CSV table of C-alpha atoms in Angstrom, one decimal:
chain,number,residue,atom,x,y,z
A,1,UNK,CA,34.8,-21.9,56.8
A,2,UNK,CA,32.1,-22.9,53.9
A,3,UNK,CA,33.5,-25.8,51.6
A,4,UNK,CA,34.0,-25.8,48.2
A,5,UNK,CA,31.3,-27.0,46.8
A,6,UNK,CA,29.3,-24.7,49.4
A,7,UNK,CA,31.1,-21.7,47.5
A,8,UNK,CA,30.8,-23.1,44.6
A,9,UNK,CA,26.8,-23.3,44.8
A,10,UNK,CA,26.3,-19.7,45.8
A,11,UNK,CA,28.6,-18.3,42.8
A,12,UNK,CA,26.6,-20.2,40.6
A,13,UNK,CA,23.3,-19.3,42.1
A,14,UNK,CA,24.2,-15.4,41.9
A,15,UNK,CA,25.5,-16.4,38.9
A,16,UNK,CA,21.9,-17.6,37.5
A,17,UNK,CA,19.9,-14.5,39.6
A,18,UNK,CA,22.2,-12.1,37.6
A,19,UNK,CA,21.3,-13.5,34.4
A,20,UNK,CA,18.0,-13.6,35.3
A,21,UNK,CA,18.1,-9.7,36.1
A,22,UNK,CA,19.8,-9.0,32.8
A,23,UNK,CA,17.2,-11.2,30.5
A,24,UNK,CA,14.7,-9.7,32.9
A,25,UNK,CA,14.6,-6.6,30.2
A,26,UNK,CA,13.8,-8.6,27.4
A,27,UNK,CA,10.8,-10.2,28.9
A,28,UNK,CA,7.2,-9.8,26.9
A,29,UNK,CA,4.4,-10.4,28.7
A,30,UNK,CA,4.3,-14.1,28.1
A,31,UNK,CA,7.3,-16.0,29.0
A,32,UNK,CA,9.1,-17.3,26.0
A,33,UNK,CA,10.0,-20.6,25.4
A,34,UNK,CA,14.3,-19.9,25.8
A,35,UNK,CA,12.9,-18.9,29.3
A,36,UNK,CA,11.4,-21.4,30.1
A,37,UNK,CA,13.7,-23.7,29.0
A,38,UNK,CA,16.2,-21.6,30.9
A,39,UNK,CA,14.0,-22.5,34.1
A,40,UNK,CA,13.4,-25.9,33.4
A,41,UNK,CA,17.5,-26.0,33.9
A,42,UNK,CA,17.2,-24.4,36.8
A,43,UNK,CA,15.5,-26.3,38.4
A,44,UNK,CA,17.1,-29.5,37.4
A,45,UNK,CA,19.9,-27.6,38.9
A,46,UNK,CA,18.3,-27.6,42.2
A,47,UNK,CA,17.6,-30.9,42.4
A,48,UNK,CA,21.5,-31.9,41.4
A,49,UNK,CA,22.7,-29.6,44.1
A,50,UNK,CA,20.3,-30.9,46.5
A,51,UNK,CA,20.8,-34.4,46.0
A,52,UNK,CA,24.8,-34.2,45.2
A,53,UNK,CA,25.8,-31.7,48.2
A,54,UNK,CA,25.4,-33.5,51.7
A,55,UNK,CA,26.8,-30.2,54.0
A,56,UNK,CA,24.3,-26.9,53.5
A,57,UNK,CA,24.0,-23.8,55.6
A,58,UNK,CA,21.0,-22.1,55.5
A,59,UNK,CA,22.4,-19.4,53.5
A,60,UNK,CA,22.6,-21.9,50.5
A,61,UNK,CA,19.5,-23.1,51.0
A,62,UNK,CA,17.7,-20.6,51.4
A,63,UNK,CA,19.1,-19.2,48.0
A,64,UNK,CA,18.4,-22.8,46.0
A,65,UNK,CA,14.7,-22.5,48.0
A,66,UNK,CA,14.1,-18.8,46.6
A,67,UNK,CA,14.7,-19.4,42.9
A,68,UNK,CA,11.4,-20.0,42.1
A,69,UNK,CA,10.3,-17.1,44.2
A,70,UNK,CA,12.4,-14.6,42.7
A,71,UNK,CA,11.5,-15.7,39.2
A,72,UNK,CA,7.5,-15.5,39.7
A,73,UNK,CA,8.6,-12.3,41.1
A,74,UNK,CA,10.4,-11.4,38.1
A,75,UNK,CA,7.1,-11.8,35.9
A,76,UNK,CA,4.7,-9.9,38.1
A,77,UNK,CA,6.9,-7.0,38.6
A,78,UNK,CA,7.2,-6.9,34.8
A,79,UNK,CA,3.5,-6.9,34.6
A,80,UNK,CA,2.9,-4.1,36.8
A,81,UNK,CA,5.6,-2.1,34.8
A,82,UNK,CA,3.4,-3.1,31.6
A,83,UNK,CA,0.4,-2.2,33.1
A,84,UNK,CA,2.2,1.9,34.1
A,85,UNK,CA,3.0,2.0,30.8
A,86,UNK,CA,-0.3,1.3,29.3
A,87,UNK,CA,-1.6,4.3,32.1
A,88,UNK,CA,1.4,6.5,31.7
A,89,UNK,CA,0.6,6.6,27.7
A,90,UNK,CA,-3.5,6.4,28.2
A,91,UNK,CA,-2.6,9.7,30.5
A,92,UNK,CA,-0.1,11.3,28.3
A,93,UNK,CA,-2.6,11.3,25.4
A,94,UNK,CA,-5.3,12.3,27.5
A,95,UNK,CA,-3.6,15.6,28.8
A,96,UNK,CA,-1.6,16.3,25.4
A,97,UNK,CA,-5.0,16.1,23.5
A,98,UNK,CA,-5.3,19.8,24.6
A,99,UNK,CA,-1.9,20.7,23.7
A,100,UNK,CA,-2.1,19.1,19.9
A,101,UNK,CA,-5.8,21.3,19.5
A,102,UNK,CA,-4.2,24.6,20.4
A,103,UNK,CA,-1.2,24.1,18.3
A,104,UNK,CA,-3.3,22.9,15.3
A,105,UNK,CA,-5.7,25.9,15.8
A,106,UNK,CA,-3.0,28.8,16.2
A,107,UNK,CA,-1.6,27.2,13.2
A,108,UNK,CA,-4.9,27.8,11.1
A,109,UNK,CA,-4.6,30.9,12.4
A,110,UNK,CA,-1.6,31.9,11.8
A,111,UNK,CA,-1.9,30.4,8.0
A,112,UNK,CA,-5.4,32.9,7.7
A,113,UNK,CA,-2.8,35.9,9.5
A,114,UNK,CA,-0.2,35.2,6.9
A,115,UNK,CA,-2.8,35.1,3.9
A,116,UNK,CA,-4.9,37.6,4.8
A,117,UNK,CA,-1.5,40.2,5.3
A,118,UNK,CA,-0.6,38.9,1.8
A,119,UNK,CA,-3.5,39.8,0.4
A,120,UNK,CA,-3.8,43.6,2.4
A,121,UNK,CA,0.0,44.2,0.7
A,122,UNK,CA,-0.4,42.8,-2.5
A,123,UNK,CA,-4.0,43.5,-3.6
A,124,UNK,CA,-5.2,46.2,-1.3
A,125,UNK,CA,-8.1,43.7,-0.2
A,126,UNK,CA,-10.3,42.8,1.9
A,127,UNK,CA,-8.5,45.7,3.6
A,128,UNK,CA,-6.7,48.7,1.9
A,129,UNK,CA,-4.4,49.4,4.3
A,130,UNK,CA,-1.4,49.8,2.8
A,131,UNK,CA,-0.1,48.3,-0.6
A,132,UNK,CA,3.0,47.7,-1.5
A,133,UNK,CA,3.8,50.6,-4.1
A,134,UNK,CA,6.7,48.7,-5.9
A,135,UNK,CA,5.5,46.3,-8.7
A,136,UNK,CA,8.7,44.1,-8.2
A,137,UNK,CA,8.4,44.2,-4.0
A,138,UNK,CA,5.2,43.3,-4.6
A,139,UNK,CA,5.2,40.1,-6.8
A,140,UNK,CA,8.4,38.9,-4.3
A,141,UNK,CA,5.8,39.8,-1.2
A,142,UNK,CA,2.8,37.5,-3.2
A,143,UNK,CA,5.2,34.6,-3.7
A,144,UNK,CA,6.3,34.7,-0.2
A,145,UNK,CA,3.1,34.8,1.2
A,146,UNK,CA,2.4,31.5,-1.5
A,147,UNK,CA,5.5,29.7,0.4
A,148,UNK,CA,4.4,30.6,3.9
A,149,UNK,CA,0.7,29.5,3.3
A,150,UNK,CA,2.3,26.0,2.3
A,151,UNK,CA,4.9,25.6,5.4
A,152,UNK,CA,1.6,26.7,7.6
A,153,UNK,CA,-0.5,24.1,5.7
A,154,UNK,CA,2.8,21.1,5.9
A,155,UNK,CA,3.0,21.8,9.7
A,156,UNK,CA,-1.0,21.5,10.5
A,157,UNK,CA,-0.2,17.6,8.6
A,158,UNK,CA,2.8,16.7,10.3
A,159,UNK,CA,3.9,19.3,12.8
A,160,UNK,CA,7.0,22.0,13.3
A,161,UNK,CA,9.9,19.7,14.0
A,162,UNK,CA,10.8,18.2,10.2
A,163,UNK,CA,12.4,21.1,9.0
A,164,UNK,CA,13.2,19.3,5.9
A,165,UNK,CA,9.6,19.2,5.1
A,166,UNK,CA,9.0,22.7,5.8
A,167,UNK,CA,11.6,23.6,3.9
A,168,UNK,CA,10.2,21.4,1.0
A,169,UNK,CA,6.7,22.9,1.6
A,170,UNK,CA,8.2,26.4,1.0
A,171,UNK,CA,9.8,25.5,-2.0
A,172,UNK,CA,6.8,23.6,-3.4
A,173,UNK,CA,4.1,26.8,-3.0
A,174,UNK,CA,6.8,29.3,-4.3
A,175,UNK,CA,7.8,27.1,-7.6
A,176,UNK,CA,4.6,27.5,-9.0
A,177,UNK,CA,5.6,30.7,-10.7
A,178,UNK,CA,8.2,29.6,-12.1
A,179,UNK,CA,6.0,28.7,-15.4
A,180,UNK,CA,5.8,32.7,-16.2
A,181,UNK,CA,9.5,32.7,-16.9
A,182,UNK,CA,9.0,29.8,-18.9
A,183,UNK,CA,6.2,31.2,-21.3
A,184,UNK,CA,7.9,34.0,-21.8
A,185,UNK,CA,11.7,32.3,-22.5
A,186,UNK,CA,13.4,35.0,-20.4
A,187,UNK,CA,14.6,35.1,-16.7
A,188,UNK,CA,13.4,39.2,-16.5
A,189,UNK,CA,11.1,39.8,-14.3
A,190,UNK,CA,10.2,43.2,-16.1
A,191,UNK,CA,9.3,41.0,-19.3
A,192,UNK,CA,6.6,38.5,-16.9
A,193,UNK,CA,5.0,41.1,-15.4
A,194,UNK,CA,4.4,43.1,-18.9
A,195,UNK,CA,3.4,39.9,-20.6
A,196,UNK,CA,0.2,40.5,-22.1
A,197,UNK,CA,-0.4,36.7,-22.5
A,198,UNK,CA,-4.5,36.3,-21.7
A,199,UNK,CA,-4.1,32.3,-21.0
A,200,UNK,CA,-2.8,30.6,-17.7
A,201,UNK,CA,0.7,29.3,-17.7
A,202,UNK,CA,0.6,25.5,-17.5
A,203,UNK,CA,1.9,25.1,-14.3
A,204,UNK,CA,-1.3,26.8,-13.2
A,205,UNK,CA,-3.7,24.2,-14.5
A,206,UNK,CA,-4.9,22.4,-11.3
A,207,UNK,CA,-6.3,19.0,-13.6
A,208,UNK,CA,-2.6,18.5,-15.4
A,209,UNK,CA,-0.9,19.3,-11.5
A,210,UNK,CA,-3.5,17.0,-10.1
A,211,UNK,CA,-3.1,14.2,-12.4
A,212,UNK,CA,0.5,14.4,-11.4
A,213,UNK,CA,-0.2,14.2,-8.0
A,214,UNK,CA,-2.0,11.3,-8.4
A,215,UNK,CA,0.8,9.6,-10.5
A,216,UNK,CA,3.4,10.3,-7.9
A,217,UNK,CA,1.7,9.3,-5.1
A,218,UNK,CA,1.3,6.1,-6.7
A,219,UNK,CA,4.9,5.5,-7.2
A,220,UNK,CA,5.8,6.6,-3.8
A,221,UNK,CA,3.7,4.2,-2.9
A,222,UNK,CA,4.5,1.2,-4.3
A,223,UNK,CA,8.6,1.8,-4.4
A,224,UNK,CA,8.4,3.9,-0.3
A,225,UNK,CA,5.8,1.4,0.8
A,226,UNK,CA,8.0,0.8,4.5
A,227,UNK,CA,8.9,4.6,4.9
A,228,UNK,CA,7.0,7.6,6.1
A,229,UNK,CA,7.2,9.2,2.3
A,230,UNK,CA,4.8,12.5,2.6
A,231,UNK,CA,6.6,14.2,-0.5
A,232,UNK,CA,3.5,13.9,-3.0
A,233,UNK,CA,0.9,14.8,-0.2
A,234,UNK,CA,3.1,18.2,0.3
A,235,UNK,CA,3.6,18.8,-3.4
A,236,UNK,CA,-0.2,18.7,-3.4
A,237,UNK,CA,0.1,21.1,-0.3
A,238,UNK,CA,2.2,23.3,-2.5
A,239,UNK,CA,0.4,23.7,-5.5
A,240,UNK,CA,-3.3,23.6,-4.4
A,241,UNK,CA,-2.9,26.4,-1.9
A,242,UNK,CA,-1.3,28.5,-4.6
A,243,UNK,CA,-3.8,28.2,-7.1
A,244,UNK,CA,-6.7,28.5,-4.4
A,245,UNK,CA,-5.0,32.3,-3.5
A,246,UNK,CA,-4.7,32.9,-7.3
A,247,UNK,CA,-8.6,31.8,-7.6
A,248,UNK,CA,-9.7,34.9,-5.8
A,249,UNK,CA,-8.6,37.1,-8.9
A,250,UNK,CA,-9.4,34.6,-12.0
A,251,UNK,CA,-10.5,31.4,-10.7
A,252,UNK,CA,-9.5,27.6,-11.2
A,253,UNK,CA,-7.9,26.7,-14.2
A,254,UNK,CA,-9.1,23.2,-15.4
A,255,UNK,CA,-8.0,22.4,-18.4
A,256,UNK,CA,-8.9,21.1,-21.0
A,257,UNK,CA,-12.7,21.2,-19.0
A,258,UNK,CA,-12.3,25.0,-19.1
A,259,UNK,CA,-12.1,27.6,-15.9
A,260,UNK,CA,-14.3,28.6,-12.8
A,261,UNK,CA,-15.4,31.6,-11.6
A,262,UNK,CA,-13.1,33.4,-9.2
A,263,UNK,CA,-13.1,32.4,-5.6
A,264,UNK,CA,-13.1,35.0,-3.2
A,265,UNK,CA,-13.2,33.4,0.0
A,266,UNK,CA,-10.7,30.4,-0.5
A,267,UNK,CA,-9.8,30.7,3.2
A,268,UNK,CA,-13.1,28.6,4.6
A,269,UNK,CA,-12.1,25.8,1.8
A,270,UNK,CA,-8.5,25.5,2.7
A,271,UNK,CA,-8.9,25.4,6.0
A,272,UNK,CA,-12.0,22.8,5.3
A,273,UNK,CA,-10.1,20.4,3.5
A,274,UNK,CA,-6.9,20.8,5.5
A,275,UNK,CA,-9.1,19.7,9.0
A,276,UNK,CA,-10.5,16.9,6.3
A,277,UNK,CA,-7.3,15.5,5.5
A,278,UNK,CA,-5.6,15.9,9.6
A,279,UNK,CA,-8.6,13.7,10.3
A,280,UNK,CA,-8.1,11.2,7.5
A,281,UNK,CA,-4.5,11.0,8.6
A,282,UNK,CA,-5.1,10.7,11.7
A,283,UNK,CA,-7.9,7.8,12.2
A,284,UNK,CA,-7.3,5.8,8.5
A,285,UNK,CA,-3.7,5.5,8.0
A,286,UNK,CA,-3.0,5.8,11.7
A,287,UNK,CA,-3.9,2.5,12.6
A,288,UNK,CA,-1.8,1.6,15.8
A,289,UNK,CA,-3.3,0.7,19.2
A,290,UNK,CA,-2.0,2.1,22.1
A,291,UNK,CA,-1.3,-1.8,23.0
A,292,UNK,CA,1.0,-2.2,20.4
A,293,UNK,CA,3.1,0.9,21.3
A,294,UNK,CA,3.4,-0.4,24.8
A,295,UNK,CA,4.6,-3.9,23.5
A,296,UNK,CA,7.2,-2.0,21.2
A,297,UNK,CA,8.1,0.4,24.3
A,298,UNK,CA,8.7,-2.7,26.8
């Protein structure tokens, strides 16, 4: 029969390998100093027993005599895990590098698809296939083709799984038209589209939408500087790709600098400065190493 304090040694021994175990997940990769302190006692622990306690089996000592062991084991195990992690996310980007280009490019594609269909129903160009015959069908089919171009746009920046944003993005390119009620004071949509006002609405001046861009980004900010806040960078999302599909007919309207030509193939320079600002976004504002991720991951 063990003794006592023979009994007493190994339930405080498992005792301290448990808690070992459990602190073992909140290891970083250099030991801290509560940890060390924590072994310091240990070890003084060890010496107590050793000194106090005359009668030992083996089985105790061979527990007081592993301590040490399994702690040094403790750290290199946790190093190997670090170093999988650092591989297993080194090799996830590597193979989903192939997987983010094809989405990003059948997204393009389907944001020229949607446009190009737009145009084909609405305007009869660049092929006549069929127009829409219905003036009313067709200004609903034009502004739906302005909301899709802007969710397409939305998900090349940040991807299909915030809905909210998509939803925002679709909301922001089909609000633009919302001025022609205005000038004319009258929800009818009989009365916008026999308006024979020569001038562009004021929601279609891309300097005065611009300048408010610039404004809100500014607040968002300074006031959302801790969030991910992408509202002002998908209002600009909106509105741009709107009046770039409107260019193609009367051109940009810059007031009070006065108008361009029209632009008839707005396509190239959407998708130009859509690739321009994926790029910006991706190696200027996101600045974190692949070290840092694992430290947050372990």
């Amino acid at each position: 029969l063990r003794s006592f304090d023979q009994l007493q040694l190994e339930y405080l021994l498992k005792k301290s390998i448990r808690r070992l175990q459990l602190s073992y997940e909140c290891l970083s990769t250099e030991p801290s100093l509560h940890f060390l302190l924590k072994l310091e006692q240990l070890r003084y622990l060890k010496i107590s027993f050793i000194h106090n306690i005359i009668e030992l089996d083996s089985f105790a000592i061979m527990l007081i005599n592993t301590m040490c062991d399994i702690i040094n084991l403790l750290f290199k195990l946790k190093r190997i895990d670090m170093y999988e992690v650092i591989v297993f996310v080194a090799d996830s980007k590597m193979f989903s590098s192939q997987h983010i280009l094809l989405t990003n490019g059948l997204t393009l594609f389907g944001l020229c698809f949607v446009s190009l269909v737009g145009d084909c129903l609405c305007f009869g160009r660049p092929l006549s296939i069929y127009t829409v015959p219905n003036i009313y069908l067709r200004s609903l089919t034009d502004n739906l083709t302005h909301g899709l171009i802007s969710v397409f746009a939305t998900s090349f920046l940040f991807g299909w799984t915030q809905r909210s944003l998509l939803i925002i993005a679709f909301l922001a390119g089909c609000f633009i038209d919302i001025d022609h009620f205005i000038e004319v004071h009258s929800l009818s949509l009989n009365r916008v589209l026999n308006s024979q006002r020569q001038d562009r609405p004021f929601l279609h001046n891309s300097l005065f939408l611009l300048t408010i861009t610039f404004v809100a980004y500014g607040f968002e900010y300074f006031l959302c500087r801790n969030q991910h806040s992408y509202y002002s960078i998908i209002f600009f999302l909106g509105w741009s790709t709107h009046h770039l599909r409107d260019a193609q007919r009367r051109g940009l309207t810059l007031l009070p600098l006065g108008e361009t030509s029209p632009i008839y193939h707005y396509l190239p320079i959407m998708c130009f400065v859509l690739v321009t600002m994926k790029l910006t976004h991706m190696f200027v504002f996101n600045t974190q190493s692949v070290s840092s991720v694992t430290l947050s991951i372990v």
